[in-house]
XYZ file of C-alpha atoms in Angstrom:
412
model
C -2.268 76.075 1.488
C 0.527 73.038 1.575
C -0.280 71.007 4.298
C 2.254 68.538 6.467
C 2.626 66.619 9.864
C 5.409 66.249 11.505
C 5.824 62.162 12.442
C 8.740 60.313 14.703
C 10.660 58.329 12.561
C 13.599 56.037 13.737
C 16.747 56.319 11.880
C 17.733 52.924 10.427
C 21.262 52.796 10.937
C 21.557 54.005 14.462
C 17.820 53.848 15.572
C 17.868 57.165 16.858
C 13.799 59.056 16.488
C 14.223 61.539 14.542
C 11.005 64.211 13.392
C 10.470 63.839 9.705
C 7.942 66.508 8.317
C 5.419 64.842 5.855
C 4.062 66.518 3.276
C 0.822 65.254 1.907
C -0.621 68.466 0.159
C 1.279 71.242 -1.599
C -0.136 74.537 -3.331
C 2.622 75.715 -5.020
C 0.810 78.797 -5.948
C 1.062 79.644 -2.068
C 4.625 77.482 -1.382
C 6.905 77.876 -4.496
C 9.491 77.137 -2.870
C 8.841 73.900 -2.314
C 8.441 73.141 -5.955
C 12.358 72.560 -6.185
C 12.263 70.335 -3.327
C 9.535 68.004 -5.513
C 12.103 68.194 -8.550
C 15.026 67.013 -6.834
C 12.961 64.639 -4.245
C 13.919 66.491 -1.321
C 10.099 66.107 -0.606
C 10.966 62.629 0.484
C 14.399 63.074 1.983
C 14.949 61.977 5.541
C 18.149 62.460 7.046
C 19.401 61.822 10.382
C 20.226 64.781 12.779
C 22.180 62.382 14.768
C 24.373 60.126 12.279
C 22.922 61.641 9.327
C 22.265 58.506 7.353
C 19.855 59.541 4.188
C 17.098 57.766 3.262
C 14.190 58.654 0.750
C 10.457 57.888 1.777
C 7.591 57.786 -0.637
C 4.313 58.592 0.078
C 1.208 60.441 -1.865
C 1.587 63.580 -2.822
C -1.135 66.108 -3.597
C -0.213 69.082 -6.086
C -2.087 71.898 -6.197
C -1.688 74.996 -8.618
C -4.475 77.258 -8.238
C -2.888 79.726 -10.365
C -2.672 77.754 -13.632
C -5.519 75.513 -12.511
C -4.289 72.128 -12.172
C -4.161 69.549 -9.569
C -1.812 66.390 -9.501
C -2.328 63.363 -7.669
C 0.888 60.297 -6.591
C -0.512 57.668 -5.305
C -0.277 53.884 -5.965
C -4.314 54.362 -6.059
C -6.569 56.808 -7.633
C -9.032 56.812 -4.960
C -6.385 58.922 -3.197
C -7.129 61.481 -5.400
C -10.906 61.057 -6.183
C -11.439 61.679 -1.864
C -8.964 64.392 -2.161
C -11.629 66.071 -4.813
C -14.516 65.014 -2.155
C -12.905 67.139 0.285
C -12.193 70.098 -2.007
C -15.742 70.001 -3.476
C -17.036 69.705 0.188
C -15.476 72.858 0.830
C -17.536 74.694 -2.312
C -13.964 74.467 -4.819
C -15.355 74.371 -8.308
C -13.417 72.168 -10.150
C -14.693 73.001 -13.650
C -12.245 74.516 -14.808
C -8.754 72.753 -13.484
C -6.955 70.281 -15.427
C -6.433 66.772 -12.902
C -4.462 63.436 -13.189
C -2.999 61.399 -11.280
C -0.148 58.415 -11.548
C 2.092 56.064 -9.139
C 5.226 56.639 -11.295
C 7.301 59.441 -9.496
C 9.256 60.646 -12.696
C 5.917 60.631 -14.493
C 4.723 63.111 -11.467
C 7.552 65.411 -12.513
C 7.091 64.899 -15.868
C 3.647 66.278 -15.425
C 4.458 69.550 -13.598
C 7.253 70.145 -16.090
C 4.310 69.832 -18.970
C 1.217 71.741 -17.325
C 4.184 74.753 -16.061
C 5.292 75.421 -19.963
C 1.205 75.405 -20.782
C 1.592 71.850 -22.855
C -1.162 69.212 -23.119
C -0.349 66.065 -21.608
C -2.488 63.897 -24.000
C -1.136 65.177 -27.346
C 2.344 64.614 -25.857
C 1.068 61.111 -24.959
C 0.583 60.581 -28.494
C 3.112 61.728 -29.793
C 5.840 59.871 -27.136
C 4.033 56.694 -28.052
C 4.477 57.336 -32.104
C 8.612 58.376 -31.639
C 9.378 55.118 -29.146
C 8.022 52.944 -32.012
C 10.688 54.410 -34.469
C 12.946 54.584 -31.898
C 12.885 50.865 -31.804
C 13.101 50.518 -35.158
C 16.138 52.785 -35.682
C 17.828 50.583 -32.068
C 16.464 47.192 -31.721
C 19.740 46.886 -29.565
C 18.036 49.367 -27.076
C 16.038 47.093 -24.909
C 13.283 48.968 -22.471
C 12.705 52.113 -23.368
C 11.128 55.340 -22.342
C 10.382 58.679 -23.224
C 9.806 62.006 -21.146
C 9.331 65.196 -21.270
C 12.318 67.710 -20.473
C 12.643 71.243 -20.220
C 14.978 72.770 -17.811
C 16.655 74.489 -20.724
C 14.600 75.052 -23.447
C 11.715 71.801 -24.154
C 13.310 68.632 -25.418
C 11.915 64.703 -25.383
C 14.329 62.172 -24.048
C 14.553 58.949 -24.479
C 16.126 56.610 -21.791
C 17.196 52.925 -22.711
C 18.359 49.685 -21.076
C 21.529 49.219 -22.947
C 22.187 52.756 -24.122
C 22.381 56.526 -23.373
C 19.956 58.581 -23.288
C 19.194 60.589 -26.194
C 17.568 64.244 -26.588
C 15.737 65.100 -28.889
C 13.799 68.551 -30.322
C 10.131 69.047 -29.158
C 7.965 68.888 -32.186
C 6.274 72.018 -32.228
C 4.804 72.104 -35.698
C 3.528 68.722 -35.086
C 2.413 69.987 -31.386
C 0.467 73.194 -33.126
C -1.161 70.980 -36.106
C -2.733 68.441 -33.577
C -3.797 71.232 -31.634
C -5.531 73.312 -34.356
C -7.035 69.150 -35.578
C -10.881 69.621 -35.183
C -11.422 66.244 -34.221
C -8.983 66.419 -31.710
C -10.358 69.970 -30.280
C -13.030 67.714 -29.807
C -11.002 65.299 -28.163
C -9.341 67.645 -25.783
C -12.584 69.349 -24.743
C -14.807 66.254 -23.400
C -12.353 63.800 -22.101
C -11.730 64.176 -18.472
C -9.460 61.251 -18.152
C -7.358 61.646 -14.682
C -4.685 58.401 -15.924
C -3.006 60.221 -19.079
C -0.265 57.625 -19.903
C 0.575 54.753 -22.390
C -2.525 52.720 -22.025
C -4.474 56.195 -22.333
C -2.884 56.176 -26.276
C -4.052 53.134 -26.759
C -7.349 54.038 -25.292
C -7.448 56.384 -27.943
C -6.382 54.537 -30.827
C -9.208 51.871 -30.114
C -11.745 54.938 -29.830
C -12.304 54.237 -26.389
C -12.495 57.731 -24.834
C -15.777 57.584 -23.205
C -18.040 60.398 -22.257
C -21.063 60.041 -20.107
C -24.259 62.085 -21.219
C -27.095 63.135 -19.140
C -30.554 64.374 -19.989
C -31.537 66.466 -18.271
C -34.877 68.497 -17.055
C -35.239 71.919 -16.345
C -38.542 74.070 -15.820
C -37.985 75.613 -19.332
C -36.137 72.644 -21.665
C -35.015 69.615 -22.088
C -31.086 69.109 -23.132
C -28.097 66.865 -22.939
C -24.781 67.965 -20.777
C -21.727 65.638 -20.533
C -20.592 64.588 -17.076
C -16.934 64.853 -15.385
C -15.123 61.728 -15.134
C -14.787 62.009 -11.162
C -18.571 63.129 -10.630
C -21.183 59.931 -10.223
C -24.585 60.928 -10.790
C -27.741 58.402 -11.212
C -31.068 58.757 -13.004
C -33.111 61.100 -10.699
C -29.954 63.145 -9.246
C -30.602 67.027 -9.220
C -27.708 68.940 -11.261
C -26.733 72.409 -11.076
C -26.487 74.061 -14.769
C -25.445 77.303 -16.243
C -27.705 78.735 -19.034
C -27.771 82.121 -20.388
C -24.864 83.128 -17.104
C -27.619 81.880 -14.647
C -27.267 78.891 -12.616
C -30.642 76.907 -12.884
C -31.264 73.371 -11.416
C -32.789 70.197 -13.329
C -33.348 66.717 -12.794
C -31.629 63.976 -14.781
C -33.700 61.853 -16.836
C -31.477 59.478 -18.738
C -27.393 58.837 -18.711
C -25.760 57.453 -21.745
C -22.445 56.802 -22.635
C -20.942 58.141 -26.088
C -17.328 58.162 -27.351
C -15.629 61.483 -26.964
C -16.176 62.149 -30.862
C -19.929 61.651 -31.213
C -20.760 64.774 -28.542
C -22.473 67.011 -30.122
C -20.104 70.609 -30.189
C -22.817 72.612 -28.150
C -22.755 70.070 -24.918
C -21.374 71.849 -21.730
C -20.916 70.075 -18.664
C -22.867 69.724 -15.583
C -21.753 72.300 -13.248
C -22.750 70.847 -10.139
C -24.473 67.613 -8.669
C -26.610 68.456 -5.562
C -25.854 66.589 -2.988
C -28.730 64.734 -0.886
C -28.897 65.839 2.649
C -27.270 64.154 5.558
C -29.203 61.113 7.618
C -27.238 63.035 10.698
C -28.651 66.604 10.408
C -29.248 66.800 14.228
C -31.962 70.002 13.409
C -33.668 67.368 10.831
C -33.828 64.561 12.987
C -35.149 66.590 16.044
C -38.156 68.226 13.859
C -38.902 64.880 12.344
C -39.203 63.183 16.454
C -41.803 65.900 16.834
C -43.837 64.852 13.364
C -43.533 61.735 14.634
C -44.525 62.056 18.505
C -47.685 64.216 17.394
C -49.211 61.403 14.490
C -48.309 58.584 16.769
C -48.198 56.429 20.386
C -45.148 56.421 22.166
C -44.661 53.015 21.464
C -44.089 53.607 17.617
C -41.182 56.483 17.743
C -39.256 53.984 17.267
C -39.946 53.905 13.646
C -38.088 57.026 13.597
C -35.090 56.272 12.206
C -36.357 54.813 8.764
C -38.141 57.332 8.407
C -35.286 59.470 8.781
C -33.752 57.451 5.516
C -36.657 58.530 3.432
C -36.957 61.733 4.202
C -33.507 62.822 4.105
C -33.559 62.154 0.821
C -32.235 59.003 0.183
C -32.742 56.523 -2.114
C -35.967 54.725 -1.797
C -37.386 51.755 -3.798
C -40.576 50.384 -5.517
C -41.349 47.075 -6.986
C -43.161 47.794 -10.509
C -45.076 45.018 -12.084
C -45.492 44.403 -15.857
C -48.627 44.017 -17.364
C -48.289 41.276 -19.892
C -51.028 42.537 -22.664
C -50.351 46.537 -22.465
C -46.494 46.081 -21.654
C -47.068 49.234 -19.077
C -45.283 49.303 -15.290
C -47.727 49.303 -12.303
C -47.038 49.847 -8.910
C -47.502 46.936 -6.554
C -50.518 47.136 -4.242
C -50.690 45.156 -1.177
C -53.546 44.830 1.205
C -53.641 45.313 4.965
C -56.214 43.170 7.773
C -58.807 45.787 6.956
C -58.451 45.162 2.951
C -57.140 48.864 2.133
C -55.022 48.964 -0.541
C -51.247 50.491 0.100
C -48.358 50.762 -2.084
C -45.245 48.807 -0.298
C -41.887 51.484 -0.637
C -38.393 50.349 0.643
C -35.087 51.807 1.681
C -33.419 48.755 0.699
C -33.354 47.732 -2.933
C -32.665 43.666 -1.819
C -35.687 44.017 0.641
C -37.751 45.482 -2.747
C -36.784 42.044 -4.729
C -37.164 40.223 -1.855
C -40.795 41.040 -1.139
C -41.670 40.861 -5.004
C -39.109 38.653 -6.912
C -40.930 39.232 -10.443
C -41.316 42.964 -10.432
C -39.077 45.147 -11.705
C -37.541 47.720 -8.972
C -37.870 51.725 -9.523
C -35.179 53.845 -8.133
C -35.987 56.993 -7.059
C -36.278 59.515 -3.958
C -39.014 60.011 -1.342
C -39.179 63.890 -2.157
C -39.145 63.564 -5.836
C -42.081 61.527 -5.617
C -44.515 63.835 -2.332
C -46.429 65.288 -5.449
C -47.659 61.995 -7.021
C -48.373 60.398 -4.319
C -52.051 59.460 -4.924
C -55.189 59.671 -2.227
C -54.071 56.075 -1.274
C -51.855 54.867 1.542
C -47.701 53.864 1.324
C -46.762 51.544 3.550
C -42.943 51.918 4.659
C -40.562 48.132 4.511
C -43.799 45.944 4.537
C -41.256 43.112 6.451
C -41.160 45.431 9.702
C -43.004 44.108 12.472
C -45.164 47.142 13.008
C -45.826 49.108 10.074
C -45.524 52.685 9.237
C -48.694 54.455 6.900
C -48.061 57.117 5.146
C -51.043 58.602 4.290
C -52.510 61.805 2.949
C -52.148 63.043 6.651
C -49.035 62.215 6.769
C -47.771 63.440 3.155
C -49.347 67.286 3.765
C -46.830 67.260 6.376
C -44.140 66.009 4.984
C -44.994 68.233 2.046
C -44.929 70.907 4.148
C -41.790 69.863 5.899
C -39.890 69.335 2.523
C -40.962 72.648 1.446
C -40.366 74.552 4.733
C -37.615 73.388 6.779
C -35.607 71.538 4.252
C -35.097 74.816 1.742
C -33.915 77.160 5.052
C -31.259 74.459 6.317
C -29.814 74.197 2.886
């Protein structure tokens, strides 16, 4: 749906507060209507019921066509649109499938719609706008500043507007269009870049080769393969992924990220279908079950404790310092001793407190729950710097075992 508010906004000629309705979201799958209102910037138009003085306000703008898939972002930042996504992923929208930019030029907004409505590809026309404004200022080095965009109220043309001339139409290239299209290298192209800033520093992105792609390995129960990664999704070694093999969604566990150039991917990759997100620190029903693990393995006095373990086991990311044996070259965990000389293995929730507490170790990323089935028949010791500390031993990690297993898989 096409969301608005409606804000009080004085007038300023006569100062007079008038209601101006503020669109911020539009589906104009839902709202056609309003798509002729974005083409002739009636979006923006305030006028005054009292004097009527006109003005024009600009603010982000979210466009959203479910029907052909594609979602458009104005803003001055892109962050506008990468929280936008958040929210829309938040609410279980797979975005697979949708074509998204975004841009702070208005006319390039238009531009956009104009190009996704008559089923064109933004990024071939990038290239191709880039190629005709060099020969356009070869055939008018008079012309001064010039650009070019993409028309098609009646029938598709490119036009090219100047400083110190007229603009001039010209016939959309549709051989040219079809034989880039039908280029297997640029199939390639088209299929793993998820670039959201298509404009003229994205052609020259692609002239240096510079179209990245970032490639996970990942682990399932039954294989090992790569899968490329959306530009807007940030995963980490470690992160659980949702995939789609054989029609079946199946979940694995990313071992290793790369980054290739858009070329190199192999034809087979797919991309990740989902990340899995950790759970929330503020899960009320999690934080009550953990006061009662906590309340029946120890005094009173040492609930207060609580709350970092409610960082580690809700899944967040914890931290241990791995020291590097000089002869073998292999990582070992750091072992620290208590008064009554049992050896522990230090974690943290805080990657500085982990170099802190060993500066020449190397720190492992990683999360509590990844790691309850390693966990040897020794003791952890949770942020050694605390002034009390906090064992977790093999008491201790049957029930959080338990706990991880039981609670965690019927809240999610």
């Amino acid at each position: 749906m096409s969301h608005y508010e409606i804000i009080p906004m004085q007038c300023p000629k006569c100062g007079s507060t008038n209601h101006f309705k503020n669109y911020n979201s539009i589906n104009i799958t839902t709202t056609p209507e309003l798509k002729k209102a974005i083409m002739n910037d009636d979006i923006f138009k305030f006028e005054c019921q009292y004097c009527h003085h006109v003005e024009y306000f600009r603010h982000p703008l979210f466009y959203h066509d479910t029907k052909n898939k594609m979602m458009l972002q104005y803003a001055k930042d892109p962050e506008e649109i990468e929280q936008t996504l958040a929210a829309l992923k938040a609410e279980g929208l797979d975005l697979a499938d949708y074509t998204i930019r975004w841009t702070s030029n208005w006319y390039v907004f238009k531009e956009k719609i104009q190009i996704f409505d008559h089923h064109r590809d933004d990024r071939i026309l990038a290239i191709y706008k880039e190629n005709m404004l060099k020969k356009f200022y070869e055939e008018y080095p008079e012309a001064g500043h010039a650009v070019v965009f993409y028309h098609a109220d009646q029938g598709e043309k490119l036009v090219v507007v100047s400083e110190h001339m007229k603009a001039k139409f010209y016939y959309f290239p549709e051989q040219w269009y079809a034989n880039m299209m039908m280029n297997p290298h640029v199939h390639k192209l088209l299929k793993y870049d998820t670039s959201i800033d298509v404009n003229e520093n994205y052609v020259k992105r692609v002239y240096n080769l510079d179209i990245s792609v970032v490639i996970a390995k990942i682990q399932t129960d039954s294989f090992v393969d790569i899968y490329a990664l959306h530009h807007l999704d940030f995963a980490k070694t470690g992160d659980h992924v949702l995939l789609e093999d054989k029609g079946k969604e199946i979940e694995g566990v990313i071992l290793k990220l790369e980054v290739m150039d858009a070329r190199d991917v192999p034809a087979h990759v797919r991309f990740i279908k989902h990340i899995i997100k950790r759970r929330s620190v503020d899960d009320i029903e999690v934080s009550n079950h953990l006061e009662q693990i906590a309340k029946a393995l120890y005094h009173e006095n040492e609930v207060q404790l609580l709350s970092q373990l409610l960082h580690v086991l809700s899944e967040v990311k914890i931290y241990l310092p791995l020291i590097k044996d000089d002869k073998t070259g292999e990582l070992n965990r750091e072992v620290i001793r208590t008064n009554n000389h049992e050896p522990v293995m230090p974690i943290f929730t805080k990657e500085e407190e982990a170099k802190l507490f060993a500066p020449e170790s190397i720190v492992y990323e990683t999360y509590f729950t990844d790691l309850i089935d390693e966990f040897p028949k020794m003791s952890f010791v949770l942020n050694p710097q605390c002034k009390e500390l906090l064992f977790i031993d093999e008491k201790m990690t049957a029930i959080l075992k338990r706990y991880v297993q039981e609670e965690l898989s019927h809240v999610n």
